[in-house]
Amino acid sequence: MDLQALRAARPRSPATRHALFAVPFAMIAVVTVGDVLAPPDVHLGPFLAAAPAVTASFAGPRATGFVGAVAVAAQVIVAMVRGSVTDLNHTFQIITLLLISVFVTLFAHLREVHEKELVQLRSVAEAAQQVVLRPLRERLGPLRIASVYLAAAADAQIGGDLYAAARTAHGTRLIIGDVRGKGLEAVGDAALVLGAFRAAAHQEADLPGLVDYLERAVAPDLDQAPGVGPDTDPQSHSPSDEHSEAFITAALLDIPDLGQGLQLVNCGHPPPLLLRGNRVIPLEVDQPAPPLGLSDLAESQLAAQGFPFEAGDILLLYTDGVLEARDEAGAFYPLAERAAAWHGTGPRALLSHLRDDLLAHTPTRTLGDDAAMVAIERLRSPAERSAPHP
C-alpha cells in the first residue's frame, strides 16, 4: 500500500499538477523581475520564500527542495545584477532564503512520513474490521439485511460497537452491542463478544442460554479492566467499582424462518425499532437484562420476549451513538421520527437515508461516539409463498 490512498484528494491529472507547479515558478519569476527593476532601496527578495512554502502544501520534499533551490538561485542572480553577491544585504537574504527552503523541505519530508504511517494505520484498521466486524450477508433465509458503521475517530474503521448474524437450523440469530469505552480496549472487548457469539450461536438452544454463555465468556475479561486486578488496593475499589469499569450493552434476536415473529433479549441496549408502514414501534421488553459484565450486580431472570415481525416489516437495530448525535443547538438525533418520515423501500435504502441524515444533523458531519445500524426486512419464505391461502 502506498501514498495513493492518502493523496486521493490531491489533483491527479497531469494538466492540473503542472498548473500547480507553475504557481511557485511564476512567483519566482515575478519577484525576480520586480526586484531587478525596483529602485535601489526596495528589496523584494524576501518574497521568494513563498515559493517553496506553497510547493510544500501539495508536493513532496524533492519537489519542495527543487523549488527552494531555484528560488535561492534567483536571489543570487538578483544580487549579481543589482550589485554584488558579497553585499551584506543580499548575503543575508540568500542565507535566510536557503534556511527557509531547508526547513520547509524538512517539514514536507516529515509530513510525507506521517502520511505513510497513517496509511499503515488505516491498512491495519481495515484488516481488523474485516476480521472483527465481518460484513453481514445481504440475504439470510427470508431476511434481507443491510448494515452501516460510523466510527467517531477520524481515521478509525472500527471501535466498540458490534453486530453479527448467524444462521441456525431454524432461523437467524443476530446481536448488536456497544462496549463502554473507546480505543483498542473497546475493540478487544468487541472482538471477544463477537467471537463468543459466533462460537455459541449454533450450540445454545435458546436466547437466554446464549446470553448466559456470553456473560460467562466476557465477565472474566471485563473484570481485568484498567485499575482493577490482583495487585489493586482492595480499599480503593468496591465490587461495584470493578464492574463499572467495563460492560457491554447488547440486544440479541432470534428470527425463525417460518412464522411472523421474533424473540428478543435486551441487555441494557436501546430498543429495536419496528417499521411497519408509516408506524415506528419500539420493541420494549418487559424484563430487560443487565448489560453483559454486570449480571452479578442485578438480579434478573433471563427471558426472551416475543414480538410480531411480519413480511414487509423492517427491523432497525442501532447503538446509542446514533441517539446521542447532537445538532448545533445540542438537540439529540430523533431517530424514530426520522425513520417514520422515510418513504423508501428496502433496508439498504433506509440505512443510506439515515446515515446521510444523521451526519447532516451534526454541525461538522462527525459523531461524538461510534454508531452502528442494522436494518432487517422480513420477506416471505419459499414455504410461505407456496402455502395455499385460507
mmCIF file with all atom_site columns, C-alpha atoms in Angstrom, residues 166-248:
data_model
loop_
_atom_site.group_PDB
_atom_site.id
_atom_site.type_symbol
_atom_site.label_atom_id
_atom_site.label_alt_id
_atom_site.label_comp_id
_atom_site.label_asym_id
_atom_site.label_entity_id
_atom_site.label_seq_id
_atom_site.pdbx_PDB_ins_code
_atom_site.Cartn_x
_atom_site.Cartn_y
_atom_site.Cartn_z
_atom_site.occupancy
_atom_site.B_iso_or_equiv
_atom_site.pdbx_formal_charge
_atom_site.auth_seq_id
_atom_site.auth_comp_id
_atom_site.auth_asym_id
_atom_site.auth_atom_id
_atom_site.pdbx_PDB_model_num
ATOM 1  C CA . ALA A 1 166 ? -25.549 -16.420 12.366 1.00 0.00 ? 166 ALA A CA 1
ATOM 2  C CA . ARG A 1 167 ? -27.750 -18.949 10.619 1.00 0.00 ? 167 ARG A CA 1
ATOM 3  C CA . THR A 1 168 ? -29.198 -21.739 12.746 1.00 0.00 ? 168 THR A CA 1
ATOM 4  C CA . ALA A 1 169 ? -31.251 -24.814 11.907 1.00 0.00 ? 169 ALA A CA 1
ATOM 5  C CA . HIS A 1 170 ? -34.496 -22.881 12.318 1.00 0.00 ? 170 HIS A CA 1
ATOM 6  C CA . GLY A 1 171 ? -33.697 -19.282 11.509 1.00 0.00 ? 171 GLY A CA 1
ATOM 7  C CA . THR A 1 172 ? -31.279 -16.405 12.033 1.00 0.00 ? 172 THR A CA 1
ATOM 8  C CA . ARG A 1 173 ? -29.722 -15.072 15.210 1.00 0.00 ? 173 ARG A CA 1
ATOM 9  C CA . LEU A 1 174 ? -28.431 -11.521 15.463 1.00 0.00 ? 174 LEU A CA 1
ATOM 10 C CA . ILE A 1 175 ? -26.583 -9.438  18.001 1.00 0.00 ? 175 ILE A CA 1
ATOM 11 C CA . ILE A 1 176 ? -25.924 -5.735  18.189 1.00 0.00 ? 176 ILE A CA 1
ATOM 12 C CA . GLY A 1 177 ? -23.959 -4.251  21.042 1.00 0.00 ? 177 GLY A CA 1
ATOM 13 C CA . ASP A 1 178 ? -21.926 -1.355  22.363 1.00 0.00 ? 178 ASP A CA 1
ATOM 14 C CA . VAL A 1 179 ? -18.807 -1.660  24.516 1.00 0.00 ? 179 VAL A CA 1
ATOM 15 C CA . ARG A 1 180 ? -18.401 1.016   27.159 1.00 0.00 ? 180 ARG A CA 1
ATOM 16 C CA . GLY A 1 181 ? -15.270 2.989   26.395 1.00 0.00 ? 181 GLY A CA 1
ATOM 17 C CA . LYS A 1 182 ? -13.160 3.690   23.324 1.00 0.00 ? 182 LYS A CA 1
ATOM 18 C CA . GLY A 1 183 ? -9.832  2.810   21.819 1.00 0.00 ? 183 GLY A CA 1
ATOM 19 C CA . LEU A 1 184 ? -8.103  -0.527  21.453 1.00 0.00 ? 184 LEU A CA 1
ATOM 20 C CA . GLU A 1 185 ? -9.576  -1.910  24.675 1.00 0.00 ? 185 GLU A CA 1
ATOM 21 C CA . ALA A 1 186 ? -13.083 -1.374  23.322 1.00 0.00 ? 186 ALA A CA 1
ATOM 22 C CA . VAL A 1 187 ? -12.108 -3.062  20.064 1.00 0.00 ? 187 VAL A CA 1
ATOM 23 C CA . GLY A 1 188 ? -10.717 -6.012  22.030 1.00 0.00 ? 188 GLY A CA 1
ATOM 24 C CA . ASP A 1 189 ? -13.894 -6.358  24.094 1.00 0.00 ? 189 ASP A CA 1
ATOM 25 C CA . ALA A 1 190 ? -15.996 -6.159  20.930 1.00 0.00 ? 190 ALA A CA 1
ATOM 26 C CA . ALA A 1 191 ? -13.899 -8.915  19.352 1.00 0.00 ? 191 ALA A CA 1
ATOM 27 C CA . LEU A 1 192 ? -14.356 -11.035 22.489 1.00 0.00 ? 192 LEU A CA 1
ATOM 28 C CA . VAL A 1 193 ? -18.150 -10.705 22.373 1.00 0.00 ? 193 VAL A CA 1
ATOM 29 C CA . LEU A 1 194 ? -18.346 -11.396 18.654 1.00 0.00 ? 194 LEU A CA 1
ATOM 30 C CA . GLY A 1 195 ? -16.107 -14.441 18.971 1.00 0.00 ? 195 GLY A CA 1
ATOM 31 C CA . ALA A 1 196 ? -18.226 -15.835 21.789 1.00 0.00 ? 196 ALA A CA 1
ATOM 32 C CA . PHE A 1 197 ? -21.437 -15.181 19.847 1.00 0.00 ? 197 PHE A CA 1
ATOM 33 C CA . ARG A 1 198 ? -20.164 -16.926 16.719 1.00 0.00 ? 198 ARG A CA 1
ATOM 34 C CA . ALA A 1 199 ? -18.987 -19.883 18.789 1.00 0.00 ? 199 ALA A CA 1
ATOM 35 C CA . ALA A 1 200 ? -22.247 -20.369 20.692 1.00 0.00 ? 200 ALA A CA 1
ATOM 36 C CA . ALA A 1 201 ? -24.936 -19.182 18.278 1.00 0.00 ? 201 ALA A CA 1
ATOM 37 C CA . HIS A 1 202 ? -25.258 -22.684 16.816 1.00 0.00 ? 202 HIS A CA 1
ATOM 38 C CA . GLN A 1 203 ? -24.932 -24.508 20.152 1.00 0.00 ? 203 GLN A CA 1
ATOM 39 C CA . GLU A 1 204 ? -27.325 -22.802 22.566 1.00 0.00 ? 204 GLU A CA 1
ATOM 40 C CA . ALA A 1 205 ? -30.932 -23.856 22.127 1.00 0.00 ? 205 ALA A CA 1
ATOM 41 C CA . ASP A 1 206 ? -32.498 -20.572 23.222 1.00 0.00 ? 206 ASP A CA 1
ATOM 42 C CA . LEU A 1 207 ? -31.594 -16.916 23.646 1.00 0.00 ? 207 LEU A CA 1
ATOM 43 C CA . PRO A 1 208 ? -31.357 -16.948 27.467 1.00 0.00 ? 208 PRO A CA 1
ATOM 44 C CA . GLY A 1 209 ? -28.819 -19.758 27.198 1.00 0.00 ? 209 GLY A CA 1
ATOM 45 C CA . LEU A 1 210 ? -26.862 -17.772 24.609 1.00 0.00 ? 210 LEU A CA 1
ATOM 46 C CA . VAL A 1 211 ? -26.872 -14.645 26.795 1.00 0.00 ? 211 VAL A CA 1
ATOM 47 C CA . ASP A 1 212 ? -25.689 -16.695 29.767 1.00 0.00 ? 212 ASP A CA 1
ATOM 48 C CA . TYR A 1 213 ? -22.849 -18.091 27.634 1.00 0.00 ? 213 TYR A CA 1
ATOM 49 C CA . LEU A 1 214 ? -21.812 -14.599 26.540 1.00 0.00 ? 214 LEU A CA 1
ATOM 50 C CA . GLU A 1 215 ? -21.880 -13.399 30.141 1.00 0.00 ? 215 GLU A CA 1
ATOM 51 C CA . ARG A 1 216 ? -19.631 -16.238 31.276 1.00 0.00 ? 216 ARG A CA 1
ATOM 52 C CA . ALA A 1 217 ? -17.312 -15.641 28.320 1.00 0.00 ? 217 ALA A CA 1
ATOM 53 C CA . VAL A 1 218 ? -16.809 -11.902 28.749 1.00 0.00 ? 218 VAL A CA 1
ATOM 54 C CA . ALA A 1 219 ? -17.114 -11.364 32.514 1.00 0.00 ? 219 ALA A CA 1
ATOM 55 C CA . PRO A 1 220 ? -13.633 -12.691 33.460 1.00 0.00 ? 220 PRO A CA 1
ATOM 56 C CA . ASP A 1 221 ? -12.025 -10.465 30.829 1.00 0.00 ? 221 ASP A CA 1
ATOM 57 C CA . LEU A 1 222 ? -14.005 -7.370  31.804 1.00 0.00 ? 222 LEU A CA 1
ATOM 58 C CA . ASP A 1 223 ? -13.061 -7.883  35.464 1.00 0.00 ? 223 ASP A CA 1
ATOM 59 C CA . GLN A 1 224 ? -9.452  -7.197  34.495 1.00 0.00 ? 224 GLN A CA 1
ATOM 60 C CA . ALA A 1 225 ? -10.222 -3.637  33.398 1.00 0.00 ? 225 ALA A CA 1
ATOM 61 C CA . PRO A 1 226 ? -7.516  -0.980  33.867 1.00 0.00 ? 226 PRO A CA 1
ATOM 62 C CA . GLY A 1 227 ? -7.051  -0.167  37.519 1.00 0.00 ? 227 GLY A CA 1
ATOM 63 C CA . VAL A 1 228 ? -8.611  -3.438  38.651 1.00 0.00 ? 228 VAL A CA 1
ATOM 64 C CA . GLY A 1 229 ? -6.511  -6.510  39.321 1.00 0.00 ? 229 GLY A CA 1
ATOM 65 C CA . PRO A 1 230 ? -4.969  -8.749  41.926 1.00 0.00 ? 230 PRO A CA 1
ATOM 66 C CA . ASP A 1 231 ? -2.467  -6.079  42.968 1.00 0.00 ? 231 ASP A CA 1
ATOM 67 C CA . THR A 1 232 ? -5.080  -3.344  43.374 1.00 0.00 ? 232 THR A CA 1
ATOM 68 C CA . ASP A 1 233 ? -5.640  -1.971  46.864 1.00 0.00 ? 233 ASP A CA 1
ATOM 69 C CA . PRO A 1 234 ? -8.971  -3.518  47.969 1.00 0.00 ? 234 PRO A CA 1
ATOM 70 C CA . GLN A 1 235 ? -9.746  -0.392  49.990 1.00 0.00 ? 235 GLN A CA 1
ATOM 71 C CA . SER A 1 236 ? -9.709  1.792   46.878 1.00 0.00 ? 236 SER A CA 1
ATOM 72 C CA . HIS A 1 237 ? -12.192 -0.223  44.805 1.00 0.00 ? 237 HIS A CA 1
ATOM 73 C CA . SER A 1 238 ? -15.506 -1.682  45.786 1.00 0.00 ? 238 SER A CA 1
ATOM 74 C CA . PRO A 1 239 ? -17.014 -4.618  43.859 1.00 0.00 ? 239 PRO A CA 1
ATOM 75 C CA . SER A 1 240 ? -19.346 -2.266  42.069 1.00 0.00 ? 240 SER A CA 1
ATOM 76 C CA . ASP A 1 241 ? -16.389 -0.099  41.009 1.00 0.00 ? 241 ASP A CA 1
ATOM 77 C CA . GLU A 1 242 ? -14.718 -3.096  39.418 1.00 0.00 ? 242 GLU A CA 1
ATOM 78 C CA . HIS A 1 243 ? -17.698 -3.886  37.227 1.00 0.00 ? 243 HIS A CA 1
ATOM 79 C CA . SER A 1 244 ? -18.479 -0.272  36.461 1.00 0.00 ? 244 SER A CA 1
ATOM 80 C CA . GLU A 1 245 ? -15.172 -0.013  34.624 1.00 0.00 ? 245 GLU A CA 1
ATOM 81 C CA . ALA A 1 246 ? -16.384 -2.005  31.627 1.00 0.00 ? 246 ALA A CA 1
ATOM 82 C CA . PHE A 1 247 ? -19.630 -3.511  30.405 1.00 0.00 ? 247 PHE A CA 1
ATOM 83 C CA . ILE A 1 248 ? -21.380 -4.212  27.135 1.00 0.00 ? 248 ILE A CA 1
#
